[in-house]
CSV table of C-alpha atoms in Angstrom, one decimal:
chain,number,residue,atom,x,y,z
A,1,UNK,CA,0.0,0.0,0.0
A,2,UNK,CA,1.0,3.2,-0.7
A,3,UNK,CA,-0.2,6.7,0.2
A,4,UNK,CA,1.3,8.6,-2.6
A,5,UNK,CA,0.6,9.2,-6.7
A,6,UNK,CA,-3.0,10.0,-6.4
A,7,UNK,CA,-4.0,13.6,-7.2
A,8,UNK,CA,-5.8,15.2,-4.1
A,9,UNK,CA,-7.5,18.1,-4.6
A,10,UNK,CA,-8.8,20.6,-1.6
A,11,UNK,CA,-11.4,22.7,-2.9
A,12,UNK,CA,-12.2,25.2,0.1
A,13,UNK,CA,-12.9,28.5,-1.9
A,14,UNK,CA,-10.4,30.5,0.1
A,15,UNK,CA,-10.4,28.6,2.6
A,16,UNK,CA,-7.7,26.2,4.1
A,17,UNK,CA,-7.2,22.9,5.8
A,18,UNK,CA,-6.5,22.4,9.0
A,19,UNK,CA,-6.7,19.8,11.8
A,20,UNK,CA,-8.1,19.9,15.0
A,21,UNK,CA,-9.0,17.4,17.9
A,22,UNK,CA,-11.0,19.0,20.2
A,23,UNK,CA,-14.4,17.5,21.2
A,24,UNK,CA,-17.2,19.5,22.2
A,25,UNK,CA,-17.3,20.9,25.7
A,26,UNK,CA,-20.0,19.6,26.4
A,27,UNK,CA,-19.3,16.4,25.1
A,28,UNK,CA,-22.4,16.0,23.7
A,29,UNK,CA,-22.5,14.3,20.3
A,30,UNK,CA,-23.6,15.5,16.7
A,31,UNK,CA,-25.3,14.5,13.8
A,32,UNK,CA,-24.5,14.8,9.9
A,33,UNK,CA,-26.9,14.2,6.8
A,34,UNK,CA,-24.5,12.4,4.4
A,35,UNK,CA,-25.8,11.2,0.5
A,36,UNK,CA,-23.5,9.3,-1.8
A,37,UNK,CA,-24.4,9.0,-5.1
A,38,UNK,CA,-22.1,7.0,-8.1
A,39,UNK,CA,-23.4,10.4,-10.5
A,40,UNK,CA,-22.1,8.1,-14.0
A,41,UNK,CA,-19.4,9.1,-16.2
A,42,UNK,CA,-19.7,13.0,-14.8
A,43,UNK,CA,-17.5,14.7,-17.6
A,44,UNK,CA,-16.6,18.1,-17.9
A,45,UNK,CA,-17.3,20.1,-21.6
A,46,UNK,CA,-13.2,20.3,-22.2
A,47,UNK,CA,-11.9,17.4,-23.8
A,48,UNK,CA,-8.7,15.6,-22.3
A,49,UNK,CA,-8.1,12.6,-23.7
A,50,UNK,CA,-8.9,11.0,-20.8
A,51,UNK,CA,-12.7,10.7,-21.4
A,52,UNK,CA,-14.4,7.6,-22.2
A,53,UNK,CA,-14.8,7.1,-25.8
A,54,UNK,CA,-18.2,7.7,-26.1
A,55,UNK,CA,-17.8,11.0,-24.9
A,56,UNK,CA,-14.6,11.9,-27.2
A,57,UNK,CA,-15.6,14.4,-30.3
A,58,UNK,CA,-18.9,13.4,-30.0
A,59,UNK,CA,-21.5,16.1,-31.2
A,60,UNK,CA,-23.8,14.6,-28.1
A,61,UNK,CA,-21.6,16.2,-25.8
A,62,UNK,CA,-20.3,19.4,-25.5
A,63,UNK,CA,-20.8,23.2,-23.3
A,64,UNK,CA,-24.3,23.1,-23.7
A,65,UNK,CA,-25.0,19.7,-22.5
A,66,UNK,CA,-22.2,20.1,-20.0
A,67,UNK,CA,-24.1,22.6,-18.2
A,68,UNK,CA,-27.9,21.4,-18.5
A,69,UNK,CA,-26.2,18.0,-16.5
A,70,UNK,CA,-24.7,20.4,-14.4
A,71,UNK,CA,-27.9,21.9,-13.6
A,72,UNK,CA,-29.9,18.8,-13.3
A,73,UNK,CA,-27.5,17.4,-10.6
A,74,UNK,CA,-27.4,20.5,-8.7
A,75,UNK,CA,-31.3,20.5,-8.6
A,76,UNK,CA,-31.3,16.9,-7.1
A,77,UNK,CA,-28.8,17.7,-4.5
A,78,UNK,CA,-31.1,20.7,-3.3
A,79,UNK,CA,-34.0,18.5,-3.3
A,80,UNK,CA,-31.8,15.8,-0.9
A,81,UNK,CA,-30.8,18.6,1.2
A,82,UNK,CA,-27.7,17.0,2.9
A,83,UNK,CA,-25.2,18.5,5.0
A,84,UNK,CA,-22.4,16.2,3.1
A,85,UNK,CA,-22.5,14.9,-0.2
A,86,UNK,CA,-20.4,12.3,-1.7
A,87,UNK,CA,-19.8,11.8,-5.4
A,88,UNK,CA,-18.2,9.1,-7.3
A,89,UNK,CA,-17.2,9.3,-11.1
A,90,UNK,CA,-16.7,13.0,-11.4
A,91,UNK,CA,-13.9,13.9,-14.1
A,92,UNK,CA,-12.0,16.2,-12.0
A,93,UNK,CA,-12.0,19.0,-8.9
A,94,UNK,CA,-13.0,21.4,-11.8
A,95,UNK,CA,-16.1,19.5,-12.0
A,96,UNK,CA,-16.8,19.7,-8.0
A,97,UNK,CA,-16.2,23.4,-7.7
A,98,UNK,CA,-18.7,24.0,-10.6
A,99,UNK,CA,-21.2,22.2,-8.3
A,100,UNK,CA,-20.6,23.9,-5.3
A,101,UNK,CA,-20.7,27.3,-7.1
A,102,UNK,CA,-23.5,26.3,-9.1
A,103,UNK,CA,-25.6,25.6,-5.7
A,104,UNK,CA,-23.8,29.1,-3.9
A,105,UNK,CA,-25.2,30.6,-7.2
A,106,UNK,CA,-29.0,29.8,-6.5
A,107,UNK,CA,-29.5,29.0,-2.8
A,108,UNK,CA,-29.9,29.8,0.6
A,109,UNK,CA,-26.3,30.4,2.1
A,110,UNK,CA,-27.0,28.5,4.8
A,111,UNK,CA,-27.2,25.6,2.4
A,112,UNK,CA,-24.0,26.5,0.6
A,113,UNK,CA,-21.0,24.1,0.4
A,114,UNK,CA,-18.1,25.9,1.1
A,115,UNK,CA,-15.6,23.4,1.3
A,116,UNK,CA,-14.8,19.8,-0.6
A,117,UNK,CA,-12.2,17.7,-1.6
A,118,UNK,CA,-10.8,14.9,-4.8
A,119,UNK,CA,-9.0,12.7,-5.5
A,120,UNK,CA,-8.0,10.2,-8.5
A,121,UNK,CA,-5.2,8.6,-9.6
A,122,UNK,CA,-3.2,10.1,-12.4
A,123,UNK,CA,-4.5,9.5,-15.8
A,124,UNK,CA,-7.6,8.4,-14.5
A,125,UNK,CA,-10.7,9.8,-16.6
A,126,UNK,CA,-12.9,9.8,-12.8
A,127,UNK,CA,-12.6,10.4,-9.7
A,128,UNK,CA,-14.6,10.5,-6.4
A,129,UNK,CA,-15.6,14.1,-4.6
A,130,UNK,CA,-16.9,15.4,-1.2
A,131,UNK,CA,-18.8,18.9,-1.0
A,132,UNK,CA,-19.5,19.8,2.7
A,133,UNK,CA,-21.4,22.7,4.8
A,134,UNK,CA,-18.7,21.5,7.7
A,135,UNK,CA,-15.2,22.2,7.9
A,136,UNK,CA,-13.0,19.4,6.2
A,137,UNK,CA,-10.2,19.2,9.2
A,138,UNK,CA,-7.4,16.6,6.7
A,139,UNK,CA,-7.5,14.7,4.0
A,140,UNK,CA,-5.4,11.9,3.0
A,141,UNK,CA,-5.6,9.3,0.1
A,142,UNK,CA,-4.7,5.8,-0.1
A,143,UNK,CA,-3.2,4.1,-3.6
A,144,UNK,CA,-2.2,0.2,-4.4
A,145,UNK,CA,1.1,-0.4,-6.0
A,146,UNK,CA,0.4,-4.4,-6.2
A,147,UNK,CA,3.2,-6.1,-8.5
A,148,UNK,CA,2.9,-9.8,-6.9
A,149,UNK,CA,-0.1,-10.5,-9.1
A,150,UNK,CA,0.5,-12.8,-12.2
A,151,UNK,CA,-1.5,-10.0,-14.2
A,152,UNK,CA,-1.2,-6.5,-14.4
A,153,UNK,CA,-2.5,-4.4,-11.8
A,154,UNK,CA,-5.4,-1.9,-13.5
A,155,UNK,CA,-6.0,1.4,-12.5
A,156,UNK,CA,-8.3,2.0,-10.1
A,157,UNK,CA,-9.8,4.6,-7.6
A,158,UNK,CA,-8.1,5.5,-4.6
A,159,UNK,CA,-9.4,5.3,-1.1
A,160,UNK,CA,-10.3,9.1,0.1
A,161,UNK,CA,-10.1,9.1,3.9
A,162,UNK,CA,-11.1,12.9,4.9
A,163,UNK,CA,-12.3,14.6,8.5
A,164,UNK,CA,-15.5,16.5,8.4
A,165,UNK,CA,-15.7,18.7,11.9
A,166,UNK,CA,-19.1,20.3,13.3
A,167,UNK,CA,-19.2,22.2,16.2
A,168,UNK,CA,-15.8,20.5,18.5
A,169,UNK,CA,-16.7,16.2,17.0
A,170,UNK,CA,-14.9,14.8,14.4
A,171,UNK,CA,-16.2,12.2,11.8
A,172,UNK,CA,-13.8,10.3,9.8
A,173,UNK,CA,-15.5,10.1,5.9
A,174,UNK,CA,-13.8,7.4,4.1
A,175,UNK,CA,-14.9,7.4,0.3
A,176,UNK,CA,-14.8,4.3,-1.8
A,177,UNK,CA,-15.2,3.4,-5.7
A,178,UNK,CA,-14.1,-0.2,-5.6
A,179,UNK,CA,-13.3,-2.1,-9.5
A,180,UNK,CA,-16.1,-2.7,-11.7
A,181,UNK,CA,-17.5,-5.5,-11.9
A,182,UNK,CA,-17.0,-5.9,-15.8
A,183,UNK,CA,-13.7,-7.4,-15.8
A,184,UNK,CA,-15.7,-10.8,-14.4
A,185,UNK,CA,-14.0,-12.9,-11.7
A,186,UNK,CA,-10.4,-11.3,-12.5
A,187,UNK,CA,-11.6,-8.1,-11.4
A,188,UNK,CA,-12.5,-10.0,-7.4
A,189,UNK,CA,-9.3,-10.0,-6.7
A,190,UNK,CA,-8.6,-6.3,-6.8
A,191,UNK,CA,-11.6,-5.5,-4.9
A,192,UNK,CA,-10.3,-8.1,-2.5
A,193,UNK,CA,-7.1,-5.9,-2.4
A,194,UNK,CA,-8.9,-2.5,-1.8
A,195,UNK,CA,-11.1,-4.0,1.6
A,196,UNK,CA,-7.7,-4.9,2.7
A,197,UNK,CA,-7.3,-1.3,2.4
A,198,UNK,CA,-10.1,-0.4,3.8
A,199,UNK,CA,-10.3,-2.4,6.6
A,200,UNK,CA,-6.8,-1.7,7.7
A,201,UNK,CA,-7.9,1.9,7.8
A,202,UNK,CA,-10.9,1.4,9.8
A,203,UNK,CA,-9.4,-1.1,11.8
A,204,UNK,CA,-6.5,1.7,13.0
A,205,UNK,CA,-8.9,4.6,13.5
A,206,UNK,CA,-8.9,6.5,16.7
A,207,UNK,CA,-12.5,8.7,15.3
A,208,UNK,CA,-16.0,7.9,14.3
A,209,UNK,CA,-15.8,6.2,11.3
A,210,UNK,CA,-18.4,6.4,7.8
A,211,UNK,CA,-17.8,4.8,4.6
A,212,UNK,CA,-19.3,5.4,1.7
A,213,UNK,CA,-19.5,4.8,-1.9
A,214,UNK,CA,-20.1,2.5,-4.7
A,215,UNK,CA,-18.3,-1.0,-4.2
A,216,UNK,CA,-18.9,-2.9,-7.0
A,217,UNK,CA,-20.0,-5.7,-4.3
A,218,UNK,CA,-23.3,-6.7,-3.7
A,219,UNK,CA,-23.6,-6.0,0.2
A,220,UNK,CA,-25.1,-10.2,0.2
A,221,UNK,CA,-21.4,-10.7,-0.4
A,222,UNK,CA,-18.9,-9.4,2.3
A,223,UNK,CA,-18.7,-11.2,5.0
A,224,UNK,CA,-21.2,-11.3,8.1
A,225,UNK,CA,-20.3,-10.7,11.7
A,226,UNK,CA,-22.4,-12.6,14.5
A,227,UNK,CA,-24.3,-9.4,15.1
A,228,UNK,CA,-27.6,-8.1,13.2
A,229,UNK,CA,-26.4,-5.8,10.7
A,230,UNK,CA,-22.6,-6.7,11.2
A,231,UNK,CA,-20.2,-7.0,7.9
A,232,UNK,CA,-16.6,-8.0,8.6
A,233,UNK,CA,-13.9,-6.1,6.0
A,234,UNK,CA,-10.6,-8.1,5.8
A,235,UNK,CA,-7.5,-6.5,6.5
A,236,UNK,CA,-4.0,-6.2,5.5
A,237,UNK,CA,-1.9,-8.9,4.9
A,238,UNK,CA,-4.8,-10.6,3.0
A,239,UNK,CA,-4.0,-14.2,4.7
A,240,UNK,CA,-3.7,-12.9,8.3
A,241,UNK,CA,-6.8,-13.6,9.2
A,242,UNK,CA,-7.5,-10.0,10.9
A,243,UNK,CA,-10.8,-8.1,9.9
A,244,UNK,CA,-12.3,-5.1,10.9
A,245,UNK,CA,-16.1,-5.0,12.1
A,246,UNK,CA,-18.7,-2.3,10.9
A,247,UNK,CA,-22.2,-2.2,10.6
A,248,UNK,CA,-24.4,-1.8,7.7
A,249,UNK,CA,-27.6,0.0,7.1
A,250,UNK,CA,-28.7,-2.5,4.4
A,251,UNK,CA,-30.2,-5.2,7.3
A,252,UNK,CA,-33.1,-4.2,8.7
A,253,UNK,CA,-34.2,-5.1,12.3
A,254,UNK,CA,-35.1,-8.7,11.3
A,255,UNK,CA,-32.4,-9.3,9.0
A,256,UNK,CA,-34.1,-8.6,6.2
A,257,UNK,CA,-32.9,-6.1,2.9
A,258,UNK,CA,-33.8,-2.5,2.9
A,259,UNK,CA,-35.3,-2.0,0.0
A,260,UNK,CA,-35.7,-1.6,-3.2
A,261,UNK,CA,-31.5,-1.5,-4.2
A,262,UNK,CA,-29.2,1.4,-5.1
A,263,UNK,CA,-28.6,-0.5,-8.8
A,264,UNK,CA,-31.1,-2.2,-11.4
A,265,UNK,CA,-29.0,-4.4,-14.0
A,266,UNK,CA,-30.5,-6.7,-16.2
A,267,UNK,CA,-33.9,-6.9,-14.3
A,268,UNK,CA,-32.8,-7.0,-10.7
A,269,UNK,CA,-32.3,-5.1,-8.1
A,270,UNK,CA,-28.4,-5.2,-6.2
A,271,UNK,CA,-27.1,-3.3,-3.2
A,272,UNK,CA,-23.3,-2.3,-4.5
A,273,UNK,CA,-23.4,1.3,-2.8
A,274,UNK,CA,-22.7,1.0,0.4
A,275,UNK,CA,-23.3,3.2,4.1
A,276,UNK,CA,-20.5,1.3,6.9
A,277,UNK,CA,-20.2,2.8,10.2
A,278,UNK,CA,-17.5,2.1,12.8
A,279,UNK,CA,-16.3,3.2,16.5
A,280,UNK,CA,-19.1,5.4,18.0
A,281,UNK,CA,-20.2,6.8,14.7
A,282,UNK,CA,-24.2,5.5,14.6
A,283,UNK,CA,-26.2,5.4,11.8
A,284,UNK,CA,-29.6,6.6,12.7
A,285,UNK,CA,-31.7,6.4,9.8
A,286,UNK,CA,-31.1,5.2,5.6
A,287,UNK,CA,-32.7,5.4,2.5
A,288,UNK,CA,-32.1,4.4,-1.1
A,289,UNK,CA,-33.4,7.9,-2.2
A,290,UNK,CA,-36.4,6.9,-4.8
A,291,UNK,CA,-38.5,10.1,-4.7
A,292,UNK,CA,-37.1,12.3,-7.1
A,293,UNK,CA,-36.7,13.0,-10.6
A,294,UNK,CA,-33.6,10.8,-11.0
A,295,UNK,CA,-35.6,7.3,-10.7
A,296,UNK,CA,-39.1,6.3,-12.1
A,297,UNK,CA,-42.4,7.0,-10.5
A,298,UNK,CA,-43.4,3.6,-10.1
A,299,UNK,CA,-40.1,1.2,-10.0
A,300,UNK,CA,-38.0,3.7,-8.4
A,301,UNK,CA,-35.3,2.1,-11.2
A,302,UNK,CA,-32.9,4.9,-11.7
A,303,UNK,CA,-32.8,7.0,-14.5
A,304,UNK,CA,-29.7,6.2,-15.9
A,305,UNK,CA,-27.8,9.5,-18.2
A,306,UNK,CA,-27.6,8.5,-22.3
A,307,UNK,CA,-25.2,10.4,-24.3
A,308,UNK,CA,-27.5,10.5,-27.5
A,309,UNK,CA,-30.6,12.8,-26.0
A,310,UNK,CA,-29.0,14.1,-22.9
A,311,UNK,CA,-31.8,13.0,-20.6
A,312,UNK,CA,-31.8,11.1,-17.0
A,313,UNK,CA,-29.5,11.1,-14.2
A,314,UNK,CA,-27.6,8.2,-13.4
A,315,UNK,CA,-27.9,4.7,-13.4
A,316,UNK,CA,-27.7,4.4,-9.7
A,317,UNK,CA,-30.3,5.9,-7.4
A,318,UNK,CA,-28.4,8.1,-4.3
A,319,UNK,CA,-28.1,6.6,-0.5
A,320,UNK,CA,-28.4,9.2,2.5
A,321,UNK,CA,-28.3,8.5,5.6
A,322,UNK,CA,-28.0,10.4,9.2
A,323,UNK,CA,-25.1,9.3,11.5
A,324,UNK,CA,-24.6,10.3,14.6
A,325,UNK,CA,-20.7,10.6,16.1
């Protein structure tokens, strides 16, 4: 593991980061609104190179259609009205701050989102982004550099690990966008790899602990705990047995599915993005978010974004959730 070749990005319009660990006097704890959302190929208007090829020279895409996406995301995160929003395949930071000054532009300041953060590895054409109404107190990002494997490592995203401070308590916001699925069974054992990651992280954390983001993993297929709601992320080395314990907001009291998914493929319904808390952050209440513009009336399936018209959203329906640290 390494912690270095990724491009982190603090976007704090003026502002800068700093770190502090002092807890409210009162000791009393806080509570955060948090939405992660996998937004789908999110591409800027300026072409790079790095783009994929559906969107290179195409006359589908372009400043205009750039900025009515733009606007149709921005109106879905008003409607969700969170306190922090996480976002995975964004292009790049320049994407983020036209969010945040997109929603400064047209709403209450109270609901602005003054600061945020990305990251992505170097020639990578997406990344993952956090905006926030709360100070982001550090940042740091976590990379592979795996060369034991008989086949190449591919790229992938890194792990975003940021601290998001209201009013003295910190929360540690760990943002994941784990290898797609479309490489088949290859692609397992990278994902493999990046829990290792992840769970070594959570495992050594001193603060209240959230992941988020889209995993590529149906949540049926980590690993249960013995409590309700418990999942078990394995830890680094791979083979040494060690895991780290979270819970997820998936199981409901009777260890059932919340419903209805966060991704329809091929007729059915999966559960690849993910809410994990750990430590004393609690998760208090979750929802795949199905009452919006972005999903279908009637089967809530998301209303994926096509290139050829412009119209829909995504092809994954946003997750909030209220945590309490």
């Amino acid at each position: 593991m390494r912690r270095m070749g990724a491009a982190a990005v603090a976007l704090l319009l003026g502002m800068t980061l700093f770190s502090c660990r002092t807890a409210s006097p009162d000791g009393g704890k806080e509570t955060l609104r948090v939405v992660s959302w996998n937004v789908q190929t999110f591409f800027d208007a300026h072409e790079d190179g790095v783009e994929y090829k559906e969107f290179l020279r195409s006359r589908n895409w372009g400043e205009a259609q750039y900025r009515e996406r733009l606007s149709r995301l921005c109106g879905a995160i008003r409607a969700l009205d969170a306190d922090l929003v996480v976002m995975e395949e964004l292009e790049n930071e320049l994407v983020l701050q036209d969010i945040s000054n997109f929603l400064a532009g047209e709403w209450s300041r109270r609901k602005w989102y003054p600061y945020g953060c990305f990251a992505s590895e170097p020639g990578s054409a997406i990344g993952c982004g956090v905006i926030s109404r709360f100070p982001i107190a550090g940042l740091t990002v976590h990379s592979l550099d795996v060369r034991t494997e008989r086949a190449a490592m591919p790229q992938m995203r890194p792990l975003m690990e940021c601290t998001v401070r209201k009013n003295g308590r910190e929360l540690v916001c760990m943002v994941c966008h784990w290898k797609s699925m479309s490489g088949g069974e290859g692609s397992a054992v990278w994902r493999e790899r990046q829990e290792a990651v992840l769970g070594e992280r959570v495992r050594g954390a001193a603060l209240p602990v959230l992941v988020c983001g889209d995993f590529n993993r149906d949540i049926g297929d980590f690993c249960r705990g013995e409590l309700p709601g418990q999942v078990l992320l394995r830890c680094l080395p791979l083979d040494g047995g060690r895991c780290a314990a979270v819970q997820s907001p998936w199981f409901d009291g009777e260890g059932g599915l919340v419903g209805p998914g966060s991704y329809f493929y091929q007729g059915a319904w999966s559960r690849i993005d993910n809410f994990f808390c750990a430590g004393a952050a609690e998760i208090l209440s979750f929802s795949p978010e199905c009452g919006g513009a972005w999903c279908d009336a009637e089967t809530s399936v998301p209303q994926r974004y096509t290139l050829w018209n412009g119209r829909g959203y995504s092809d994954h329906l946003p997750l909030s959730c209220t945590v309490r640290f």
